[in-house]
PDB file of C-alpha atoms and ligand atoms in Angstrom:
ATOM      1  CA  MET A   1      19.889  15.119  -3.294  1.00 97.00           C
ATOM      2  CA  ASP A   2      17.746  17.367  -5.247  1.00 98.00           C
ATOM      3  CA  ALA A   3      15.363  19.295  -3.042  1.00 98.00           C
ATOM      4  CA  LYS A   4      12.192  18.295  -4.875  1.00 98.00           C
ATOM      5  CA  VAL A   5      13.212  14.549  -4.886  1.00 98.00           C
ATOM      6  CA  ARG A   6      13.999  14.678  -1.191  1.00 98.00           C
ATOM      7  CA  GLU A   7      10.586  16.376  -0.523  1.00 98.00           C
ATOM      8  CA  LEU A   8       8.713  13.799  -2.467  1.00 98.00           C
ATOM      9  CA  LEU A   9      10.558  10.817  -0.931  1.00 98.00           C
ATOM     10  CA  ASN A  10       9.982  12.276   2.535  1.00 98.00           C
ATOM     11  CA  GLN A  11       6.207  12.834   1.825  1.00 98.00           C
ATOM     12  CA  GLN A  12       5.972   9.271   0.662  1.00 98.00           C
ATOM     13  CA  ILE A  13       6.839   7.971   4.210  1.00 98.00           C
ATOM     14  CA  ASN A  14       3.720   9.658   5.381  1.00 98.00           C
ATOM     15  CA  LYS A  15       1.615   8.422   2.457  1.00 98.00           C
ATOM     16  CA  GLU A  16       2.716   4.838   3.138  1.00 98.00           C
ATOM     17  CA  PHE A  17       2.028   5.025   6.865  1.00 98.00           C
ATOM     18  CA  TYR A  18      -1.439   6.478   5.894  1.00 98.00           C
ATOM     19  CA  SER A  19      -1.921   3.454   3.589  1.00 98.00           C
ATOM     20  CA  ALA A  20      -1.079   1.176   6.566  1.00 98.00           C
ATOM     21  CA  TYR A  21      -3.670   3.078   8.633  1.00 98.00           C
ATOM     22  CA  LEU A  22      -6.271   2.836   5.927  1.00 98.00           C
ATOM     23  CA  TYR A  23      -5.805  -0.900   5.543  1.00 98.00           C
ATOM     24  CA  LEU A  24      -5.913  -1.257   9.394  1.00 98.00           C
ATOM     25  CA  GLU A  25      -9.285   0.410   9.182  1.00 97.00           C
ATOM     26  CA  PHE A  26     -10.468  -2.024   6.500  1.00 98.00           C
ATOM     27  CA  SER A  27      -9.186  -4.960   8.707  1.00 98.00           C
ATOM     28  CA  ASN A  28     -11.156  -3.465  11.591  1.00 97.00           C
ATOM     29  CA  TYR A  29     -14.328  -3.233   9.387  1.00 97.00           C
ATOM     30  CA  PHE A  30     -14.125  -6.967   8.387  1.00 98.00           C
ATOM     31  CA  LYS A  31     -13.313  -8.036  11.981  1.00 98.00           C
ATOM     32  CA  ALA A  32     -16.535  -6.308  13.061  1.00 97.00           C
ATOM     33  CA  ALA A  33     -18.383  -8.066  10.231  1.00 97.00           C
ATOM     34  CA  ASN A  34     -16.999 -11.436  11.464  1.00 98.00           C
ATOM     35  CA  LEU A  35     -15.059 -11.960   8.197  1.00 98.00           C
ATOM     36  CA  ASP A  36     -11.734 -12.888   9.839  1.00 98.00           C
ATOM     37  CA  GLY A  37     -10.213 -13.983   6.605  1.00 98.00           C
ATOM     38  CA  PHE A  38     -10.736 -10.554   4.976  1.00 98.00           C
ATOM     39  CA  ALA A  39      -9.550  -8.917   8.175  1.00 98.00           C
ATOM     40  CA  ASN A  40      -6.339 -11.045   7.908  1.00 98.00           C
ATOM     41  CA  TRP A  41      -5.865 -10.123   4.338  1.00 98.00           C
ATOM     42  CA  TYR A  42      -5.974  -6.324   5.084  1.00 98.00           C
ATOM     43  CA  MET A  43      -3.993  -6.676   8.249  1.00 98.00           C
ATOM     44  CA  ILE A  44      -1.098  -8.146   6.117  1.00 98.00           C
ATOM     45  CA  GLN A  45      -1.684  -5.366   3.655  1.00 98.00           C
ATOM     46  CA  ALA A  46      -1.212  -2.818   6.500  1.00 98.00           C
ATOM     47  CA  GLN A  47       2.126  -4.649   7.521  1.00 98.00           C
ATOM     48  CA  GLU A  48       3.357  -4.391   3.930  1.00 98.00           C
ATOM     49  CA  GLU A  49       2.554  -0.580   3.836  1.00 98.00           C
ATOM     50  CA  ARG A  50       4.480  -0.081   7.095  1.00 98.00           C
ATOM     51  CA  ASP A  51       7.413  -1.809   5.374  1.00 98.00           C
ATOM     52  CA  HIS A  52       7.092   0.531   2.445  1.00 98.00           C
ATOM     53  CA  ALA A  53       7.146   3.562   4.706  1.00 98.00           C
ATOM     54  CA  MET A  54      10.294   2.277   6.372  1.00 98.00           C
ATOM     55  CA  LEU A  55      11.995   1.664   3.080  1.00 98.00           C
ATOM     56  CA  PHE A  56      11.605   5.350   2.194  1.00 98.00           C
ATOM     57  CA  TYR A  57      12.682   6.287   5.665  1.00 98.00           C
ATOM     58  CA  GLN A  58      15.737   4.058   5.440  1.00 98.00           C
ATOM     59  CA  TYR A  59      16.604   5.254   1.858  1.00 98.00           C
ATOM     60  CA  LEU A  60      16.694   8.893   2.944  1.00 98.00           C
ATOM     61  CA  GLN A  61      18.784   8.130   6.040  1.00 98.00           C
ATOM     62  CA  ASN A  62      21.158   6.005   3.952  1.00 98.00           C
ATOM     63  CA  ASN A  63      21.728   8.916   1.701  1.00 98.00           C
ATOM     64  CA  ASN A  64      22.486  11.255   4.618  1.00 98.00           C
ATOM     65  CA  GLU A  65      19.169  13.083   4.374  1.00 98.00           C
ATOM     66  CA  THR A  66      17.182  14.141   7.412  1.00 96.00           C
ATOM     67  CA  VAL A  67      13.765  12.661   7.728  1.00 98.00           C
ATOM     68  CA  THR A  68      10.885  14.843   8.835  1.00 98.00           C
ATOM     69  CA  LEU A  69       7.840  12.941  10.160  1.00 98.00           C
ATOM     70  CA  GLU A  70       4.444  14.471   9.773  1.00 97.00           C
ATOM     71  CA  ALA A  71       1.040  13.748  11.299  1.00 98.00           C
ATOM     72  CA  ILE A  72      -0.851  10.807   9.792  1.00 98.00           C
ATOM     73  CA  ASP A  73      -4.424  11.658   8.700  1.00 97.00           C
ATOM     74  CA  LYS A  74      -7.482   9.852   9.907  1.00 97.00           C
ATOM     75  CA  PRO A  75      -8.338   7.143   7.348  1.00 96.00           C
ATOM     76  CA  VAL A  76     -11.139   8.214   5.058  1.00 89.00           C
ATOM     77  CA  ALA A  77     -13.356   5.782   3.092  1.00 84.00           C
ATOM     78  CA  GLU A  78     -17.045   5.750   2.578  1.00 89.00           C
ATOM     79  CA  ILE A  79     -18.109   2.151   3.465  1.00 93.00           C
ATOM     80  CA  THR A  80     -21.654   0.994   3.147  1.00 94.00           C
ATOM     81  CA  CYS A  81     -20.943  -2.577   2.134  1.00 95.00           C
ATOM     82  CA  HIS A  82     -18.075  -5.039   1.858  1.00 96.00           C
ATOM     83  CA  MET A  83     -17.536  -4.202  -1.894  1.00 97.00           C
ATOM     84  CA  ASP A  84     -16.987  -0.475  -0.963  1.00 97.00           C
ATOM     85  CA  VAL A  85     -13.905  -1.592   1.037  1.00 98.00           C
ATOM     86  CA  LEU A  86     -12.402  -3.517  -1.861  1.00 98.00           C
ATOM     87  CA  LYS A  87     -13.077  -0.689  -4.368  1.00 97.00           C
ATOM     88  CA  ALA A  88     -11.630   1.901  -2.021  1.00 97.00           C
ATOM     89  CA  GLY A  89      -8.532  -0.247  -1.742  1.00 98.00           C
ATOM     90  CA  LEU A  90      -8.097  -0.299  -5.555  1.00 98.00           C
ATOM     91  CA  LYS A  91      -8.777   3.463  -5.881  1.00 98.00           C
ATOM     92  CA  HIS A  92      -6.118   3.956  -3.161  1.00 98.00           C
ATOM     93  CA  GLU A  93      -3.505   1.838  -4.955  1.00 98.00           C
ATOM     94  CA  ILE A  94      -4.063   3.711  -8.123  1.00 98.00           C
ATOM     95  CA  TYR A  95      -3.491   6.935  -6.368  1.00 98.00           C
ATOM     96  CA  VAL A  96      -0.230   5.522  -4.699  1.00 98.00           C
ATOM     97  CA  THR A  97       0.898   4.458  -8.138  1.00 98.00           C
ATOM     98  CA  SER A  98       0.516   8.072  -9.416  1.00 98.00           C
ATOM     99  CA  LEU A  99       2.593   9.239  -6.364  1.00 98.00           C
ATOM    100  CA  ILE A 100       5.403   6.805  -7.117  1.00 98.00           C
ATOM    101  CA  ASN A 101       5.336   7.938 -10.707  1.00 98.00           C
ATOM    102  CA  ASP A 102       5.608  11.550  -9.730  1.00 98.00           C
ATOM    103  CA  ILE A 103       8.732  10.801  -7.605  1.00 98.00           C
ATOM    104  CA  TYR A 104      10.225   8.835 -10.535  1.00 98.00           C
ATOM    105  CA  ALA A 105       9.527  11.665 -12.920  1.00 98.00           C
ATOM    106  CA  ALA A 106      11.238  14.183 -10.557  1.00 98.00           C
ATOM    107  CA  ALA A 107      14.221  11.785 -10.182  1.00 98.00           C
ATOM    108  CA  TYR A 108      14.390  11.345 -13.793  1.00 98.00           C
ATOM    109  CA  GLU A 109      14.474  15.050 -14.454  1.00 98.00           C
ATOM    110  CA  VAL A 110      17.585  15.560 -12.388  1.00 98.00           C
ATOM    111  CA  LYS A 111      19.216  12.288 -13.430  1.00 98.00           C
ATOM    112  CA  ASP A 112      19.134  10.901  -9.928  1.00 98.00           C
ATOM    113  CA  PHE A 113      19.800   7.323 -11.097  1.00 98.00           C
ATOM    114  CA  ARG A 114      20.204   5.963  -7.559  1.00 98.00           C
ATOM    115  CA  ALA A 115      16.738   7.081  -6.695  1.00 98.00           C
ATOM    116  CA  MET A 116      15.360   5.740  -9.968  1.00 98.00           C
ATOM    117  CA  GLN A 117      16.828   2.336  -9.187  1.00 98.00           C
ATOM    118  CA  PHE A 118      15.409   2.365  -5.622  1.00 98.00           C
ATOM    119  CA  LEU A 119      11.966   3.387  -7.083  1.00 98.00           C
ATOM    120  CA  ASP A 120      11.986   0.543  -9.715  1.00 98.00           C
ATOM    121  CA  TRP A 121      11.051  -1.896  -6.981  1.00 98.00           C
ATOM    122  CA  PHE A 122       8.017   0.276  -6.105  1.00 98.00           C
ATOM    123  CA  VAL A 123       6.961   0.504  -9.793  1.00 98.00           C
ATOM    124  CA  LYS A 124       6.744  -3.263  -9.852  1.00 98.00           C
ATOM    125  CA  GLU A 125       5.236  -3.470  -6.481  1.00 97.00           C
ATOM    126  CA  GLN A 126       2.436  -1.042  -7.490  1.00 98.00           C
ATOM    127  CA  GLY A 127       1.532  -3.276 -10.481  1.00 98.00           C
ATOM    128  CA  GLU A 128       1.232  -6.155  -8.118  1.00 97.00           C
ATOM    129  CA  GLU A 129      -0.932  -4.266  -5.615  1.00 97.00           C
ATOM    130  CA  GLU A 130      -3.286  -3.039  -8.346  1.00 98.00           C
ATOM    131  CA  THR A 131      -3.518  -6.585  -9.716  1.00 98.00           C
ATOM    132  CA  ASN A 132      -4.207  -8.044  -6.212  1.00 97.00           C
ATOM    133  CA  ALA A 133      -6.946  -5.389  -5.562  1.00 98.00           C
ATOM    134  CA  ASN A 134      -8.505  -6.073  -8.929  1.00 98.00           C
ATOM    135  CA  ASP A 135      -8.453  -9.878  -8.320  1.00 98.00           C
ATOM    136  CA  LEU A 136     -10.134  -9.434  -5.040  1.00 97.00           C
ATOM    137  CA  ILE A 137     -12.953  -7.323  -6.537  1.00 98.00           C
ATOM    138  CA  ALA A 138     -13.434  -9.871  -9.359  1.00 98.00           C
ATOM    139  CA  LYS A 139     -13.757 -12.748  -6.755  1.00 97.00           C
ATOM    140  CA  MET A 140     -16.151 -10.756  -4.670  1.00 97.00           C
ATOM    141  CA  GLU A 141     -18.280  -9.995  -7.755  1.00 97.00           C
ATOM    142  CA  LEU A 142     -18.366 -13.765  -8.609  1.00 96.00           C
ATOM    143  CA  PHE A 143     -18.896 -15.164  -5.117  1.00 94.00           C
ATOM    144  CA  GLY A 144     -19.789 -12.316  -2.679  1.00 93.00           C
ATOM    145  CA  SER A 145     -23.646 -12.616  -2.994  1.00 94.00           C
ATOM    146  CA  ASP A 146     -23.802 -16.217  -2.085  1.00 96.00           C
ATOM    147  CA  PRO A 147     -23.204 -16.885   1.697  1.00 96.00           C
ATOM    148  CA  LYS A 148     -21.485 -20.307   1.157  1.00 97.00           C
ATOM    149  CA  SER A 149     -19.190 -18.919  -1.471  1.00 97.00           C
ATOM    150  CA  LEU A 150     -18.387 -15.896   0.676  1.00 97.00           C
ATOM    151  CA  TYR A 151     -17.500 -18.271   3.550  1.00 97.00           C
ATOM    152  CA  MET A 152     -15.033 -20.062   1.177  1.00 97.00           C
ATOM    153  CA  LEU A 153     -13.513 -16.825  -0.068  1.00 97.00           C
ATOM    154  CA  ASN A 154     -13.122 -15.716   3.525  1.00 98.00           C
ATOM    155  CA  GLN A 155     -11.317 -18.932   4.233  1.00 98.00           C
ATOM    156  CA  GLU A 156      -9.012 -18.461   1.324  1.00 98.00           C
ATOM    157  CA  LEU A 157      -8.109 -14.880   2.339  1.00 98.00           C
ATOM    158  CA  GLY A 158      -7.466 -16.154   5.854  1.00 98.00           C
ATOM    159  CA  THR A 159      -4.506 -18.190   4.531  1.00 98.00           C
ATOM    160  CA  ARG A 160      -2.554 -15.126   3.351  1.00 97.00           C
ATOM    161  CA  VAL A 161       0.715 -14.897   5.285  1.00 97.00           C
ATOM    162  CA  TYR A 162       3.079 -11.983   5.786  1.00 97.00           C
ATOM    163  CA  THR A 163       6.394 -11.886   3.928  1.00 94.00           C
ATOM    164  CA  ALA A 164       8.992  -9.286   4.338  1.00 94.00           C
ATOM    165  CA  PRO A 165       9.701  -7.134   1.231  1.00 94.00           C
ATOM    166  CA  SER A 166      12.207  -8.415  -1.303  1.00 91.00           C
ATOM    167  CA  LEU A 167      13.883  -5.049  -1.429  1.00 93.00           C
ATOM    168  CA  VAL A 168      16.553  -4.720   1.348  1.00 88.00           C
ATOM    169  CA  LEU A 169      18.445  -1.427   1.838  1.00 90.00           C
TER     170      LEU A 169
HETATM  171 FE1  FEO B   1       2.802   0.972  -0.548  1.00 55.50          FE
HETATM  172 FE2  FEO B   1       0.012  -0.347  -1.449  1.00 55.50          FE
HETATM  173  O1  FEO B   1       1.480   0.788  -1.889  1.00 55.50           O
END
């Protein structure tokens, strides 16, 4: 495997675990605010991020590459209200999309078609993640200021259930 592609894939393990950590922090915030539905939504998001990390981990191992695990940063987000969390989530997903694109570009450059095929799933996934984050912001803008509506939205988010990733390595 090309050294740069390997390096970026390895770094992505850390970025995805950081994402899981960030969403755990968001879940923690909403738990403290007694919005258990929101807390559930972000807890499941955290589980998905852990899955993403493990897919990169597994992909490297499956290709006989050594994985190097690095320290995970403390999650950073300036939160003064519920909406700040939702917006930080969207901002983070846009950043992760740029990381996936960078790995894809590196793989493309060296004609690593296997890596590109692996990354195709993440390209699609990032589109969905950004859409989900945008939808959540739109709902919050519409309903967040009314306590009864916020209660209903919280109920709705509480119904989200975890599903394992469709990509199996
Ligand atoms: Fe692993 Fe939310 O992207």
